[in-house]
mmCIF file of C-alpha atoms in Angstrom:
data_model
loop_
_atom_site.group_PDB
_atom_site.id
_atom_site.type_symbol
_atom_site.label_atom_id
_atom_site.label_comp_id
_atom_site.label_asym_id
_atom_site.label_seq_id
_atom_site.Cartn_x
_atom_site.Cartn_y
_atom_site.Cartn_z
ATOM 1 C CA MET A 1 -14.972 -0.502 61.507
ATOM 2 C CA LYS A 2 -12.597 -0.754 64.448
ATOM 3 C CA GLU A 3 -15.350 -0.235 67.032
ATOM 4 C CA LYS A 4 -17.235 -3.140 65.409
ATOM 5 C CA LYS A 5 -14.197 -5.385 66.013
ATOM 6 C CA TYR A 6 -13.093 -5.512 62.380
ATOM 7 C CA ILE A 7 -9.437 -6.085 61.583
ATOM 8 C CA LYS A 8 -7.901 -4.091 58.723
ATOM 9 C CA ILE A 9 -5.756 -6.035 56.227
ATOM 10 C CA LYS A 10 -3.754 -4.402 53.452
ATOM 11 C CA LEU A 11 -4.287 -5.681 49.938
ATOM 12 C CA LYS A 12 -1.921 -5.157 47.041
ATOM 13 C CA LYS A 13 -3.259 -4.630 43.529
ATOM 14 C CA ILE A 14 -1.030 -6.624 41.173
ATOM 15 C CA ALA A 15 -0.399 -6.361 37.420
ATOM 16 C CA THR A 16 -3.453 -8.517 36.600
ATOM 17 C CA ASN A 17 -5.772 -6.259 38.669
ATOM 18 C CA HIS A 18 -6.169 -9.068 41.205
ATOM 19 C CA LEU A 19 -5.883 -8.199 44.878
ATOM 20 C CA GLU A 20 -3.098 -10.025 46.664
ATOM 21 C CA LEU A 21 -2.593 -10.539 50.374
ATOM 22 C CA LYS A 22 -0.189 -12.239 52.707
ATOM 23 C CA ALA A 23 -1.484 -14.952 55.018
ATOM 24 C CA LYS A 24 -0.148 -17.758 57.167
ATOM 25 C CA ILE A 25 -1.338 -21.335 57.033
ATOM 26 C CA ASN A 26 -0.236 -23.433 60.001
ATOM 27 C CA GLY A 27 2.300 -20.705 60.859
ATOM 28 C CA ILE A 28 3.906 -20.591 57.384
ATOM 29 C CA SER A 29 3.689 -17.398 55.294
ATOM 30 C CA GLY A 30 2.321 -17.360 51.786
ATOM 31 C CA ARG A 31 1.044 -15.048 49.070
ATOM 32 C CA PHE A 32 -2.610 -15.389 48.044
ATOM 33 C CA ILE A 33 -5.054 -13.901 45.563
ATOM 34 C CA LEU A 34 -8.327 -12.678 47.050
ATOM 35 C CA ASP A 35 -11.079 -14.166 44.874
ATOM 36 C CA THR A 36 -14.701 -13.406 45.763
ATOM 37 C CA GLY A 37 -15.785 -15.758 42.954
ATOM 38 C CA ALA A 38 -13.960 -18.787 44.364
ATOM 39 C CA SER A 39 -16.341 -20.721 46.596
ATOM 40 C CA ASN A 40 -13.482 -22.325 48.558
ATOM 41 C CA SER A 41 -10.028 -21.243 49.598
ATOM 42 C CA CYS A 42 -7.398 -23.208 47.703
ATOM 43 C CA VAL A 43 -3.735 -24.081 47.884
ATOM 44 C CA GLY A 44 -1.563 -25.625 45.187
ATOM 45 C CA LEU A 45 -0.999 -29.389 45.392
ATOM 46 C CA ASP A 46 2.733 -28.682 45.383
ATOM 47 C CA MET A 47 2.333 -26.765 48.683
ATOM 48 C CA ILE A 48 1.120 -29.692 50.851
ATOM 49 C CA THR A 49 4.519 -30.181 52.503
ATOM 50 C CA TYR A 50 5.320 -26.442 52.581
ATOM 51 C CA PHE A 51 2.196 -25.647 54.647
ATOM 52 C CA ASN A 52 2.262 -28.919 56.668
ATOM 53 C CA LEU A 53 -1.150 -29.960 55.358
ATOM 54 C CA ASP A 54 -2.878 -33.235 56.111
ATOM 55 C CA ALA A 55 -4.227 -33.974 52.616
ATOM 56 C CA LYS A 56 -7.042 -36.403 51.910
ATOM 57 C CA GLU A 57 -8.438 -37.647 48.624
ATOM 58 C CA SER A 58 -11.501 -35.816 47.349
ATOM 59 C CA GLU A 59 -14.261 -36.798 44.924
ATOM 60 C CA THR A 60 -14.742 -33.154 43.983
ATOM 61 C CA LYS A 61 -13.454 -31.834 40.671
ATOM 62 C CA ALA A 62 -12.256 -28.248 40.536
ATOM 63 C CA ALA A 63 -13.011 -25.755 37.797
ATOM 64 C CA GLY A 64 -12.086 -22.139 37.321
ATOM 65 C CA ALA A 65 -9.749 -19.674 35.669
ATOM 66 C CA GLY A 66 -9.975 -21.440 32.323
ATOM 67 C CA ALA A 67 -9.371 -24.982 33.593
ATOM 68 C CA THR A 68 -11.985 -27.634 34.280
ATOM 69 C CA ASP A 69 -12.301 -31.144 35.681
ATOM 70 C CA MET A 70 -9.127 -30.937 37.793
ATOM 71 C CA GLU A 71 -8.349 -33.563 40.412
ATOM 72 C CA THR A 72 -8.479 -32.224 43.957
ATOM 73 C CA GLN A 73 -7.552 -33.172 47.482
ATOM 74 C CA GLN A 74 -8.707 -31.503 50.680
ATOM 75 C CA SER A 75 -7.290 -30.570 54.035
ATOM 76 C CA GLU A 76 -9.343 -29.829 57.165
ATOM 77 C CA ASN A 77 -8.779 -27.893 60.399
ATOM 78 C CA ASN A 78 -5.856 -25.751 59.325
ATOM 79 C CA GLU A 79 -4.957 -22.551 61.116
ATOM 80 C CA LEU A 80 -5.287 -19.556 58.803
ATOM 81 C CA LYS A 81 -4.008 -16.168 59.908
ATOM 82 C CA ILE A 82 -4.580 -13.039 57.815
ATOM 83 C CA GLY A 83 -3.135 -10.027 59.602
ATOM 84 C CA ASP A 84 -4.450 -10.260 63.168
ATOM 85 C CA TRP A 85 -7.523 -12.286 62.097
ATOM 86 C CA LYS A 86 -7.410 -16.054 62.446
ATOM 87 C CA THR A 87 -9.410 -19.250 62.343
ATOM 88 C CA LYS A 88 -8.359 -22.735 63.400
ATOM 89 C CA LYS A 89 -10.955 -24.490 61.266
ATOM 90 C CA CYS A 90 -9.871 -23.602 57.741
ATOM 91 C CA HIS A 91 -10.902 -26.118 55.076
ATOM 92 C CA LEU A 92 -8.668 -26.000 51.992
ATOM 93 C CA VAL A 93 -9.152 -27.446 48.536
ATOM 94 C CA LEU A 94 -5.862 -28.566 47.021
ATOM 95 C CA PHE A 95 -5.360 -28.657 43.274
ATOM 96 C CA ASN A 96 -2.832 -27.852 40.579
ATOM 97 C CA LEU A 97 -2.544 -24.051 40.431
ATOM 98 C CA SER A 98 0.057 -24.008 37.654
ATOM 99 C CA HIS A 99 -2.430 -22.520 35.142
ATOM 100 C CA VAL A 100 -3.106 -19.639 37.561
ATOM 101 C CA ASN A 101 0.594 -19.005 38.181
ATOM 102 C CA THR A 102 1.440 -19.261 34.478
ATOM 103 C CA ALA A 103 -1.131 -16.541 33.762
ATOM 104 C CA LEU A 104 0.268 -14.358 36.566
ATOM 105 C CA ILE A 105 3.846 -14.720 35.302
ATOM 106 C CA GLN A 106 2.758 -13.857 31.752
ATOM 107 C CA HIS A 107 1.430 -10.560 33.152
ATOM 108 C CA ASN A 108 4.634 -9.836 35.111
ATOM 109 C CA ALA A 109 3.064 -10.741 38.453
ATOM 110 C CA LYS A 110 4.539 -13.072 41.066
ATOM 111 C CA GLU A 111 3.318 -16.621 41.605
ATOM 112 C CA VAL A 112 0.925 -17.259 44.475
ATOM 113 C CA HIS A 113 0.639 -20.117 46.942
ATOM 114 C CA GLY A 114 -3.143 -20.136 46.766
ATOM 115 C CA ILE A 115 -6.468 -18.365 46.728
ATOM 116 C CA ILE A 116 -8.524 -16.937 49.590
ATOM 117 C CA GLY A 117 -12.144 -17.523 48.603
ATOM 118 C CA ALA A 118 -15.700 -16.740 49.636
ATOM 119 C CA ASP A 119 -15.660 -19.311 52.454
ATOM 120 C CA ILE A 120 -13.176 -17.207 54.439
ATOM 121 C CA LEU A 121 -14.817 -13.932 53.408
ATOM 122 C CA LEU A 122 -18.152 -15.204 54.755
ATOM 123 C CA LYS A 123 -16.595 -16.563 57.945
ATOM 124 C CA GLY A 124 -14.913 -13.201 58.579
ATOM 125 C CA LYS A 125 -18.005 -11.151 57.564
ATOM 126 C CA ALA A 126 -15.723 -9.394 55.091
ATOM 127 C CA PHE A 127 -15.846 -5.890 53.690
ATOM 128 C CA ILE A 128 -13.554 -4.965 50.814
ATOM 129 C CA ASP A 129 -12.601 -1.320 50.236
ATOM 130 C CA TYR A 130 -11.498 -1.361 46.598
ATOM 131 C CA ASN A 131 -10.534 2.336 46.617
ATOM 132 C CA LYS A 132 -8.090 1.914 49.504
ATOM 133 C CA ASN A 133 -7.119 -1.729 48.769
ATOM 134 C CA LEU A 134 -8.196 -2.870 52.224
ATOM 135 C CA LEU A 135 -9.928 -5.993 53.468
ATOM 136 C CA TYR A 136 -11.814 -5.943 56.771
ATOM 137 C CA LEU A 137 -12.483 -9.193 58.618
ATOM 138 C CA LYS A 138 -14.530 -9.348 61.826
ATOM 139 C CA ASN A 139 -12.775 -10.577 64.916
ATOM 140 C CA THR A 140 -15.121 -13.189 66.380
ATOM 141 C CA LYS A 141 -13.123 -13.678 69.602
ATOM 142 C CA LYS A 142 -15.025 -12.778 72.732
#
């Protein structure tokens, strides 16, 4: 994978069997769940100030993880860094993640700041090694 310019990122399997990773948004560290079923990467509404996000109203309603019809906001052109992989054009959907964090806490897992979804996995041409808990993202820098 290295010769194909892929960057190796360690994942941590948590109590819920989700894979967790550390990432930085706009230079600020956070803890995220890797979710191949989430179409967009998301951050909790309560994290707008924490990650220095420029939030805008959104017509889109969010649904997932047992909750539906949730109000959302969005934030464009954020810098996302996962390990040594980064993009400066990260679109984030912002919504109330309390139902996700409540479920994590009930299973003795730590709260997360957000979710890394399929949008980032596609952008990074991702490979996930479930046996070794590793994520590979392709470095697109020339």
